[in-house]
Structure formats: structure tokens, C-alpha cells
mmCIF file of C-alpha atoms and ligand atoms in Angstrom:
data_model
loop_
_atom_site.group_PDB
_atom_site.id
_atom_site.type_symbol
_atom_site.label_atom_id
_atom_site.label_comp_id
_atom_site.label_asym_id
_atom_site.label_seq_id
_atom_site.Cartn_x
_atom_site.Cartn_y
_atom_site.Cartn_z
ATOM 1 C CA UNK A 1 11.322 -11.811 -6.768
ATOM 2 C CA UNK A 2 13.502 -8.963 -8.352
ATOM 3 C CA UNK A 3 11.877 -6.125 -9.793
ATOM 4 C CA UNK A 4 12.156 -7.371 -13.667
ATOM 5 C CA UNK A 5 8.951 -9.151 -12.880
ATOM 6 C CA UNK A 6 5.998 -7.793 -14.619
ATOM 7 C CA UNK A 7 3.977 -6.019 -12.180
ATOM 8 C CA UNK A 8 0.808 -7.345 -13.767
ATOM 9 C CA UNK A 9 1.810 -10.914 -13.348
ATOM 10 C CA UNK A 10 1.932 -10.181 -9.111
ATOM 11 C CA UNK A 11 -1.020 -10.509 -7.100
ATOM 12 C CA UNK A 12 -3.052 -7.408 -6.698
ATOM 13 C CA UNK A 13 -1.681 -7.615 -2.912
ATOM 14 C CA UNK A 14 1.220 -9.113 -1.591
ATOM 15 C CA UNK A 15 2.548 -9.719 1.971
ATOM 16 C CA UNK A 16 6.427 -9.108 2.247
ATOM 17 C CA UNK A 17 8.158 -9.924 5.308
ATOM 18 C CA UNK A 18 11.020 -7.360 5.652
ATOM 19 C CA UNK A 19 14.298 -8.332 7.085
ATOM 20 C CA UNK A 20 14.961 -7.358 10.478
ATOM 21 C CA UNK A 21 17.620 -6.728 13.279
ATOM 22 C CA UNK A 22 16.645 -7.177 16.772
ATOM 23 C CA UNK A 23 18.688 -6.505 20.553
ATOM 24 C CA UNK A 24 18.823 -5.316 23.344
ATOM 25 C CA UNK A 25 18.958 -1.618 21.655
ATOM 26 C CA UNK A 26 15.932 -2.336 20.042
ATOM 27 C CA UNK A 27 14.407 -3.364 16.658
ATOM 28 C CA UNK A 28 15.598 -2.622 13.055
ATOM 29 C CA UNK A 29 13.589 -2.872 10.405
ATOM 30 C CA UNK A 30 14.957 -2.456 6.229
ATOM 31 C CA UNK A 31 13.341 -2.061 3.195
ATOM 32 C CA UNK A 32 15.823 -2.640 0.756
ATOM 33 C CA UNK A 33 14.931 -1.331 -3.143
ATOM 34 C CA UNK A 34 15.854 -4.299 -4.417
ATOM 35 C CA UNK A 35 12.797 -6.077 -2.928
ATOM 36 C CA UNK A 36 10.424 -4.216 -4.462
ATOM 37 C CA UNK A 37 9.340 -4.005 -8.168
ATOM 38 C CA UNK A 38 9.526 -0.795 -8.578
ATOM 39 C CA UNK A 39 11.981 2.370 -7.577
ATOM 40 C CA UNK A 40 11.108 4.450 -4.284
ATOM 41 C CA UNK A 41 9.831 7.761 -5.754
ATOM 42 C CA UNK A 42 8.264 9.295 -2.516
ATOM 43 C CA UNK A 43 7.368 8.588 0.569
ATOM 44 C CA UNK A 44 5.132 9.477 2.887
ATOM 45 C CA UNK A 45 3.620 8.707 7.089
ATOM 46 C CA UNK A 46 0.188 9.251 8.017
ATOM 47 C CA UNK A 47 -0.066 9.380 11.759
ATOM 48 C CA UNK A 48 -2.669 10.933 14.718
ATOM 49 C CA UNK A 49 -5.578 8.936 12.398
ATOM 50 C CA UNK A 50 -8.587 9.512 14.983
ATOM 51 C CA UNK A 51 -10.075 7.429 17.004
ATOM 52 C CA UNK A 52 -12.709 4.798 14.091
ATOM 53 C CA UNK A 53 -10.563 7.105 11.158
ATOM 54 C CA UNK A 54 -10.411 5.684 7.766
ATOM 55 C CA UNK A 55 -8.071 6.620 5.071
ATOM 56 C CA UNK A 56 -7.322 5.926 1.112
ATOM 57 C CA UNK A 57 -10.812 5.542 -0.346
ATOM 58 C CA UNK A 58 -9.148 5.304 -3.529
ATOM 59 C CA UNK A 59 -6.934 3.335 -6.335
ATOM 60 C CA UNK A 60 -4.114 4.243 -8.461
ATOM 61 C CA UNK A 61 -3.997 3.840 -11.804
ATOM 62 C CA UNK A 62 -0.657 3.591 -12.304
ATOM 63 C CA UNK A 63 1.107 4.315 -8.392
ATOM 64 C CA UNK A 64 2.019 1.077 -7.320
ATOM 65 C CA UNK A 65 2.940 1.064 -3.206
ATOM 66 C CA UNK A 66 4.253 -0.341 -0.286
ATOM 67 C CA UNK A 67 2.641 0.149 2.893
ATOM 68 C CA UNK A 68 4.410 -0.593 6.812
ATOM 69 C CA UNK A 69 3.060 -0.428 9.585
ATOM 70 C CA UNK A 70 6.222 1.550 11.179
ATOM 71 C CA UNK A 71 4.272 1.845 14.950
ATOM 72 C CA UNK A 72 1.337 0.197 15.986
ATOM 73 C CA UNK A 73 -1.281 -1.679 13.611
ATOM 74 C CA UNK A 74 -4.210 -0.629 11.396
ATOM 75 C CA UNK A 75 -6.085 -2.658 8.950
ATOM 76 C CA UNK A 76 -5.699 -2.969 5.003
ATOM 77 C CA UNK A 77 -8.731 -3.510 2.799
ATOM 78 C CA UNK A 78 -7.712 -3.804 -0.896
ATOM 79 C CA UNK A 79 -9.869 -5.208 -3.745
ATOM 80 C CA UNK A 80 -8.773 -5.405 -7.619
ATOM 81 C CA UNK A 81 -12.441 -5.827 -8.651
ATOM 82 C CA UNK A 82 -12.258 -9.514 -8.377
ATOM 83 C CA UNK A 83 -10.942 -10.807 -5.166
ATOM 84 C CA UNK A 84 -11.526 -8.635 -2.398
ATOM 85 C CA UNK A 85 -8.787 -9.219 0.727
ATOM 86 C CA UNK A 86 -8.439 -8.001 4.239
ATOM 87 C CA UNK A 87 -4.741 -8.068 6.093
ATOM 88 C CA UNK A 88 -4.075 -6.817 9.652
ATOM 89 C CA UNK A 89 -0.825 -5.066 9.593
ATOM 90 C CA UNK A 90 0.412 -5.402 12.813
ATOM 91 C CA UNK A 91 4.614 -4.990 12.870
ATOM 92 C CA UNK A 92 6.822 -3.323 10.979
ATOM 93 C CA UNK A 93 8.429 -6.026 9.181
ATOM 94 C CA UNK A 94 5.463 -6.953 7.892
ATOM 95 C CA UNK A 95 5.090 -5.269 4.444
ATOM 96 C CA UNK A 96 2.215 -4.915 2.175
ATOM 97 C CA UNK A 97 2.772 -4.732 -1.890
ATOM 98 C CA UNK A 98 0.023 -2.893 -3.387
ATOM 99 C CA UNK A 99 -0.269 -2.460 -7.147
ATOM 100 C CA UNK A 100 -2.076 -0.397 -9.568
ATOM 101 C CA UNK A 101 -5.980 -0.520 -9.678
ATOM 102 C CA UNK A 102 -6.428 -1.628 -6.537
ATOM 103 C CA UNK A 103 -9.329 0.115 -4.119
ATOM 104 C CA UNK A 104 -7.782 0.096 -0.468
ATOM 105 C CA UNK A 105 -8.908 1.170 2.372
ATOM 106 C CA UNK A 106 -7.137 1.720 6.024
ATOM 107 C CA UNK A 107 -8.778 1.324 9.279
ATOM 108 C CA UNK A 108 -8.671 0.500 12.798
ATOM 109 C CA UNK A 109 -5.649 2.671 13.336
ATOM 110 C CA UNK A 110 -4.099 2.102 17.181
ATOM 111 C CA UNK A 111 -3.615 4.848 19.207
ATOM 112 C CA UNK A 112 0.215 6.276 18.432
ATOM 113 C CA UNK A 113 0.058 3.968 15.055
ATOM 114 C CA UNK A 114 1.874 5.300 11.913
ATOM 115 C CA UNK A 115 1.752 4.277 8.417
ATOM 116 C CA UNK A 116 4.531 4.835 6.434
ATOM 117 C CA UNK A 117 4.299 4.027 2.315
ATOM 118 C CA UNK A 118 6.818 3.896 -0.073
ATOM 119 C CA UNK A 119 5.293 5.198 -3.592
ATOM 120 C CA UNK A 120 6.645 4.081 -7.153
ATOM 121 C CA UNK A 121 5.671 7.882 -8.064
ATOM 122 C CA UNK A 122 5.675 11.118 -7.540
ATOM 123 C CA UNK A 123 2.309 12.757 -6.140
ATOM 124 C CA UNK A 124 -0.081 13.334 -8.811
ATOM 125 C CA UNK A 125 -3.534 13.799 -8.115
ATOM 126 C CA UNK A 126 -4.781 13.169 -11.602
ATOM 127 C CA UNK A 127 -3.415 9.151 -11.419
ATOM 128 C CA UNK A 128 -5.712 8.725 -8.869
ATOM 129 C CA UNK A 129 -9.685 7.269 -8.970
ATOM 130 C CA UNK A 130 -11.421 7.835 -5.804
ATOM 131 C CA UNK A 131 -14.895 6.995 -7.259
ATOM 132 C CA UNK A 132 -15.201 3.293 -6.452
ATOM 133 C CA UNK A 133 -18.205 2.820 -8.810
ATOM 134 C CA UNK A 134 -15.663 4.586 -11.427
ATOM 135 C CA UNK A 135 -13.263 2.094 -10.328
ATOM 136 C CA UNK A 136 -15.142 -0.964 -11.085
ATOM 137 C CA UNK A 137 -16.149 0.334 -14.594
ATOM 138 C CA UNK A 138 -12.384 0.943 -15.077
ATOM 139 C CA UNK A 139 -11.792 -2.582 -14.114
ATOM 140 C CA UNK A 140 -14.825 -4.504 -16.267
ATOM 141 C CA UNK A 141 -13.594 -2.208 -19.347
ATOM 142 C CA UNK A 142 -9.925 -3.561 -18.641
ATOM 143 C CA UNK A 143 -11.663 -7.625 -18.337
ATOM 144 C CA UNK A 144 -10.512 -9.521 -21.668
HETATM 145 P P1 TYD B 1 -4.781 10.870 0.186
HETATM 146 O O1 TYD B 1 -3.915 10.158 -0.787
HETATM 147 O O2 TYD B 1 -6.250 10.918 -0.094
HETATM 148 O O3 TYD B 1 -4.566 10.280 1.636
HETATM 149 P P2 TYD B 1 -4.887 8.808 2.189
HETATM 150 O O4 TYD B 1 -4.796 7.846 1.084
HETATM 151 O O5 TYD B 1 -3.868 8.616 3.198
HETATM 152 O O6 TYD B 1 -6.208 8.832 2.851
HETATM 153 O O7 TYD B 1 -4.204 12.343 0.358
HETATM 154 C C1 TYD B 1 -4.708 13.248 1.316
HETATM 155 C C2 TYD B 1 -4.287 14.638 0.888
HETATM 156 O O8 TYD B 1 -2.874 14.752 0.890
HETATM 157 C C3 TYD B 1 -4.765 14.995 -0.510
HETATM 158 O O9 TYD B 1 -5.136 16.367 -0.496
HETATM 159 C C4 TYD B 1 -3.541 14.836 -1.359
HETATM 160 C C5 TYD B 1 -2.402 15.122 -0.411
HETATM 161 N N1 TYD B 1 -1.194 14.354 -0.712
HETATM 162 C C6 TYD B 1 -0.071 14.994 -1.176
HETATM 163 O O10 TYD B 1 -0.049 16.221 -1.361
HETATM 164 N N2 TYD B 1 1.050 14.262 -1.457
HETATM 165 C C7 TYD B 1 1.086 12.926 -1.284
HETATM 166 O O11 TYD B 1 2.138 12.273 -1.534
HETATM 167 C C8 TYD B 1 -0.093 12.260 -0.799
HETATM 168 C C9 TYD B 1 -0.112 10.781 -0.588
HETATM 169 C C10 TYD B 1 -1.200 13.017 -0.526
#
């Protein structure tokens, strides 16, 4: 897919498996822009996520990203109002695509895990909604 597609015509999440290099030295992982629909803007690693943590709690209105799972695993909620889905992201080449006005939330974080995300934005604490019952009024409004 290049990144002329229309980000609204992609599902709300989207597995991408990321093209790896693998020997005796160890394993290589890329993200290449190209794959993505959008330009890297920022990124950013949350790591040391207690023991039953949680993180996000919130969607973007207009940050689309790309979460890894660059050591260890954790768990991926995400829910667009209308299908709700649940991925286990367990290696590094395996890549979620998270667009716009999606709720996500992260969980069962390994010991030693770390979450990297690639973000089509800067940081701006105004694009995002972390009221989900604000979220789902957001969503019915945007229903045709
Ligand atoms: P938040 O996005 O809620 O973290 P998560 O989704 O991982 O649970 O951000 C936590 C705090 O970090 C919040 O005060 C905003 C700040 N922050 C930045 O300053 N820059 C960033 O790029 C991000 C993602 C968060």
C-alpha cells in the first residue's frame, strides 16, 4: 500500500509485518517510511510499564501511529466505535497501524518489554480525546 492511500479508506487497525534480517549476530528489524501512510514526525518508547500497568486511555483525532513491540510483548486494544479488536503484539516485526479516532488501550506489558511508536505528528495535547464517552459522541456525530 503506498502512502497516497486515503487514510480513511484503511481499517481503523492494521497488522504490518516489517521486514527483517536475522543471523547469527542477531535480529534486524526496519521500518521503512515508505510503508506507512503517513511521514514519521516523532517518536517515542514507553518502557518499565509496572507489573498489571495500562497505558493510552485515549484516541487521536488527527495523530495517526504505528506501534512495535521493540522487546518483549504487551497487548493492543483499539476500537473505532464500531468494531472493537484485540492484537497481541508479541515481536518486533510485527507492526500495528493505528489511525485517527481510534480508543486504544495497552496492557499486559512483559517484564523488560518496550513499546516504541512512530507518530504522524508532533506532540500536541489538544489533538487528543481521553474521555471515551466523549469519544463515542465524537464518533456517532461523525456516522453519515
Ligand atoms: P500519554 O500519551 O497519555 O501516554 P500513553 O499513551 O503512553 O499512556 O502521555 C503521557 C504523558 O507524556 C502526558 O503527560 C503527555 C506526555 N507526552 C509528551 O510530552 N510527548 C509525547 O510525545 C507523548 C506521547 C506524551
Amino acid at each position: 500500500m503506498s502512502r497516497a492511500d486515503s487514510p480513511s479508506r484503511r481499517p481503523a487497525a492494521e497488522l504490518i509485518e516489517l521486514d527483517e534480517v536475522l543471523d547469527a549476530r542477531g535480529r534486524l528489524t526496519v521500518i521503512e517510511g515508505g510503508r506507512l501512510p503517513f511521514a514519521i514526525a516523532r517518536a517515542y518508547v514507553i518502557s518499565e510499564v509496572p507489573p498489571a500497568g495500562c497505558r493510552g486511555g485515549h484516541a487521536h483525532r488527527y495523530v495517526a501511529e504505528l506501534i512495535v513491540a521493540a522487546a518483549g510483548r504487551f497487548t493492543v486494544e483499539c476500537d473505532d466505535g464500531v468494531q472493537p479488536s484485540t492484537v497481541d503484539l508479541d515481536r518486533p516485526s510485527l507492526a500495528l497501524l493505528v489511525q485517527p479516532m481510534v480508543w486504544r488501550e495497552l496492557s499486559g506489558f512483559s517484564e523488560g518489554s518496550a513499546c516504541l511508536v512512530l507518530a504522524s505528528h508532533e506532540y500536541d495535547e489538544d489533538e487528543y480525546i481521553r474521555d471515551y464517552a466523549q469519544f463515542t459522541a465524537l464518533v456517532a456525530d461523525a456516522r453519515p
